[in-house]
Amino acid sequence: MSVQSSILGRSRRAMKRPLLDVVAEVLLAQPGASLAEVAEAAGISRTTLHKHYATRDDLVRAVGLRATEIYEQAVDRVADEPGTEAGLRQLLAAMIESGPQLAFLWRNPVLDEDHELTQRYVDAEKRCLAVLNRARSAGLIAASTPDWWMLQMVNSLVYTAADSVQFGKLAPLDAPDLALSTLLHGLGVRA
């Protein structure tokens, strides 16, 4: 079974998305995919892929940089929002939409060795934490919740929601609301 049919299940015509987004999905689903398989899934030749990225490491780093930029943009969209449910929902929606790219970052420890990339991610994470702290100050999140736990819960919810959307278990428009409800109320019955 080819990478394209087993992973993406889409025709080449349906792949009018940025190359690095397609590469993130391919390498998430099949980390050992060859550059030829990646190029095929992206609907380009291996030669074209090599013109842009001389080595696999160059390609992986480029995907990591794109994923980090997407995370930065998601956080920046709500950076000035007060600690509101609407601001949290907007953050979750932006992060869920970019789920494959974020999952690529979270699941590729080789990217941790890239100091520039790591610093940019840490800076974006601090801005994300600032949004969560405003929500905590507004009483939406329990005051006793540690910073690291808030970040882990958001990342876990984003990962699960994006994965569920990708596999058709959850409608894309329902994902942010379900993630927000779970973040703020857990799985218990609302009073």
Short mmCIF file of C-alpha atoms in Angstrom, two decimals:
data_model
loop_
_atom_site.label_atom_id
_atom_site.label_comp_id
_atom_site.label_asym_id
_atom_site.label_seq_id
_atom_site.Cartn_x
_atom_site.Cartn_y
_atom_site.Cartn_z
CA MET A 1 0.00 0.00 0.00
CA SER A 2 1.43 3.38 -0.92
CA VAL A 3 1.93 6.23 1.50
CA GLN A 4 -0.55 8.34 -0.43
CA SER A 5 -3.41 5.86 -0.34
CA SER A 6 -2.81 4.50 3.15
CA ILE A 7 -2.14 7.79 4.89
CA LEU A 8 -3.94 10.56 3.22
CA GLY A 9 -6.60 8.71 1.29
CA ARG A 10 -6.90 11.67 -1.04
CA SER A 11 -6.20 12.17 -4.68
CA ARG A 12 -3.35 14.39 -5.76
CA ARG A 13 -5.92 16.88 -6.99
CA ALA A 14 -7.25 17.24 -3.41
CA MET A 15 -3.79 18.11 -2.13
CA LYS A 16 -3.71 21.81 -2.90
CA ARG A 17 -2.13 22.52 0.46
CA PRO A 18 1.32 23.72 1.39
CA LEU A 19 3.95 21.07 0.74
CA LEU A 20 5.22 21.11 4.32
CA ASP A 21 1.73 20.44 5.68
CA VAL A 22 1.43 17.36 3.49
CA VAL A 23 4.92 16.25 4.53
CA ALA A 24 3.96 16.60 8.22
CA GLU A 25 0.96 14.31 7.71
CA VAL A 26 2.98 11.76 5.76
CA LEU A 27 5.82 11.61 8.27
CA LEU A 28 3.39 11.44 11.19
CA ALA A 29 1.57 8.49 9.73
CA GLN A 30 4.71 6.76 8.50
CA PRO A 31 7.88 8.14 10.12
CA GLY A 32 10.09 5.91 8.01
CA ALA A 33 8.61 7.02 4.70
CA SER A 34 11.25 7.52 2.04
CA LEU A 35 11.68 10.86 0.32
CA ALA A 36 10.28 9.23 -2.82
CA GLU A 37 7.13 8.24 -0.90
CA VAL A 38 6.85 11.72 0.60
CA ALA A 39 7.18 13.29 -2.85
CA GLU A 40 4.57 10.92 -4.29
CA ALA A 41 2.09 11.73 -1.52
CA ALA A 42 2.68 15.44 -2.13
CA GLY A 43 2.10 15.01 -5.84
CA ILE A 44 5.59 16.13 -6.87
CA SER A 45 8.67 14.39 -8.15
CA ARG A 46 11.51 13.38 -5.87
CA THR A 47 13.78 15.66 -7.91
CA THR A 48 11.52 18.63 -7.18
CA LEU A 49 11.53 17.77 -3.49
CA HIS A 50 15.34 17.57 -3.52
CA LYS A 51 15.58 20.97 -5.21
CA HIS A 52 13.89 22.49 -2.17
CA TYR A 53 15.35 20.24 0.53
CA ALA A 54 18.71 18.61 -0.13
CA THR A 55 18.45 16.12 2.72
CA ARG A 56 15.82 14.47 4.86
CA ASP A 57 17.14 16.46 7.85
CA ASP A 58 16.58 19.70 5.91
CA LEU A 59 13.01 18.62 5.15
CA VAL A 60 12.26 17.61 8.75
CA ARG A 61 13.65 20.91 10.05
CA ALA A 62 11.56 22.85 7.52
CA VAL A 63 8.42 21.01 8.66
CA GLY A 64 9.38 21.75 12.28
CA LEU A 65 9.81 25.45 11.51
CA ARG A 66 6.46 25.57 9.70
CA ALA A 67 4.76 23.82 12.62
CA THR A 68 6.32 26.26 15.07
CA GLU A 69 5.18 29.23 12.96
CA ILE A 70 1.65 27.84 12.93
CA TYR A 71 1.72 27.45 16.72
CA GLU A 72 3.04 31.01 17.12
CA GLN A 73 0.25 32.33 14.89
CA ALA A 74 -2.41 30.39 16.80
CA VAL A 75 -1.26 31.84 20.10
CA ASP A 76 -0.81 35.34 18.68
CA ARG A 77 -4.45 35.35 17.48
CA VAL A 78 -5.61 35.32 21.11
CA ALA A 79 -2.64 36.90 22.86
CA ASP A 80 -4.57 40.07 23.64
CA GLU A 81 -7.84 38.34 24.52
CA PRO A 82 -8.95 38.69 28.10
CA GLY A 83 -9.32 35.43 30.00
CA THR A 84 -12.62 34.45 28.44
CA GLU A 85 -14.20 31.24 27.22
CA ALA A 86 -14.30 32.80 23.75
CA GLY A 87 -10.54 33.43 23.87
CA LEU A 88 -9.85 29.87 25.03
CA ARG A 89 -12.14 28.47 22.34
CA GLN A 90 -10.36 30.54 19.69
CA LEU A 91 -6.98 29.25 20.91
CA LEU A 92 -8.19 25.64 20.86
CA ALA A 93 -9.78 26.06 17.43
CA ALA A 94 -6.57 27.44 15.93
CA MET A 95 -4.46 24.72 17.52
CA ILE A 96 -6.83 21.89 16.53
CA GLU A 97 -6.88 23.15 12.95
CA SER A 98 -3.10 22.82 12.89
CA GLY A 99 -3.14 19.49 14.73
CA PRO A 100 -0.97 17.49 12.30
CA GLN A 101 1.76 20.13 12.36
CA LEU A 102 1.71 20.35 16.16
CA ALA A 103 1.68 16.56 16.47
CA PHE A 104 4.74 16.50 14.22
CA LEU A 105 6.51 18.82 16.67
CA TRP A 106 5.43 16.86 19.71
CA ARG A 107 6.35 13.45 18.27
CA ASN A 108 9.78 14.23 16.78
CA PRO A 109 12.40 14.40 19.52
CA VAL A 110 15.12 15.03 16.92
CA LEU A 111 13.72 18.57 16.65
CA ASP A 112 14.62 19.13 20.32
CA GLU A 113 18.26 19.30 19.24
CA ASP A 114 17.55 22.39 17.13
CA HIS A 115 18.13 25.21 19.60
CA GLU A 116 16.53 27.95 17.48
CA LEU A 117 13.42 25.89 16.91
CA THR A 118 13.23 24.88 20.57
CA GLN A 119 13.54 28.50 21.74
CA ARG A 120 10.80 29.66 19.39
CA TYR A 121 8.53 26.86 20.60
CA VAL A 122 9.26 27.68 24.26
CA ASP A 123 8.48 31.36 23.61
CA ALA A 124 5.15 30.45 21.96
CA GLU A 125 4.38 28.11 24.83
CA LYS A 126 4.96 30.97 27.30
CA ARG A 127 2.49 33.12 25.37
CA CYS A 128 0.01 30.24 25.40
CA LEU A 129 0.49 29.94 29.14
CA ALA A 130 -0.21 33.67 29.52
CA VAL A 131 -3.61 33.12 27.83
CA LEU A 132 -4.31 30.22 30.19
CA ASN A 133 -3.21 32.27 33.21
CA ARG A 134 -5.66 35.02 32.27
CA ALA A 135 -8.39 32.39 32.13
CA ARG A 136 -7.26 31.09 35.52
CA SER A 137 -7.31 34.64 36.94
CA ALA A 138 -10.84 35.09 35.57
CA GLY A 139 -11.94 31.97 37.46
CA LEU A 140 -12.39 29.73 34.42
CA ILE A 141 -9.60 27.38 35.50
CA ALA A 142 -9.01 26.35 39.10
CA ALA A 143 -6.48 28.59 40.84
CA SER A 144 -4.61 25.54 42.15
CA THR A 145 -3.92 24.15 38.66
CA PRO A 146 -0.16 24.14 37.99
CA ASP A 147 1.08 25.89 34.85
CA TRP A 148 2.63 22.73 33.42
CA TRP A 149 -0.65 20.83 33.88
CA MET A 150 -2.66 23.49 32.03
CA LEU A 151 -0.27 23.29 29.07
CA GLN A 152 -0.29 19.49 29.08
CA MET A 153 -4.09 19.39 29.16
CA VAL A 154 -4.42 21.87 26.29
CA ASN A 155 -1.86 19.95 24.22
CA SER A 156 -3.54 16.62 25.01
CA LEU A 157 -6.97 17.92 24.09
CA VAL A 158 -5.67 19.47 20.89
CA TYR A 159 -3.90 16.25 19.91
CA THR A 160 -6.95 14.10 20.63
CA ALA A 161 -9.39 16.46 18.92
CA ALA A 162 -7.23 16.87 15.80
CA ASP A 163 -6.70 13.11 15.60
CA SER A 164 -10.44 12.50 15.98
CA VAL A 165 -11.20 15.01 13.22
CA GLN A 166 -8.62 13.42 10.93
CA PHE A 167 -10.15 9.96 11.39
CA GLY A 168 -13.74 11.15 10.98
CA LYS A 169 -14.82 10.59 14.57
CA LEU A 170 -15.42 14.28 15.28
CA ALA A 171 -16.75 17.04 13.06
CA PRO A 172 -14.20 19.85 12.61
CA LEU A 173 -16.67 22.51 13.74
CA ASP A 174 -17.55 20.54 16.90
CA ALA A 175 -13.95 19.93 17.96
CA PRO A 176 -13.19 23.31 19.61
CA ASP A 177 -16.37 23.24 21.70
CA LEU A 178 -15.81 19.67 22.88
CA ALA A 179 -12.18 20.43 23.74
CA LEU A 180 -13.18 23.62 25.58
CA SER A 181 -15.92 21.87 27.53
CA THR A 182 -13.50 19.13 28.54
CA LEU A 183 -10.83 21.65 29.52
CA LEU A 184 -13.15 23.69 31.68
CA HIS A 185 -15.46 20.99 33.07
CA GLY A 186 -13.72 17.65 32.62
CA LEU A 187 -15.90 14.68 31.84
CA GLY A 188 -18.23 15.21 34.77
CA VAL A 189 -21.81 16.37 34.56
CA ARG A 190 -22.16 20.16 34.63
CA ALA A 191 -23.97 21.47 37.68
#
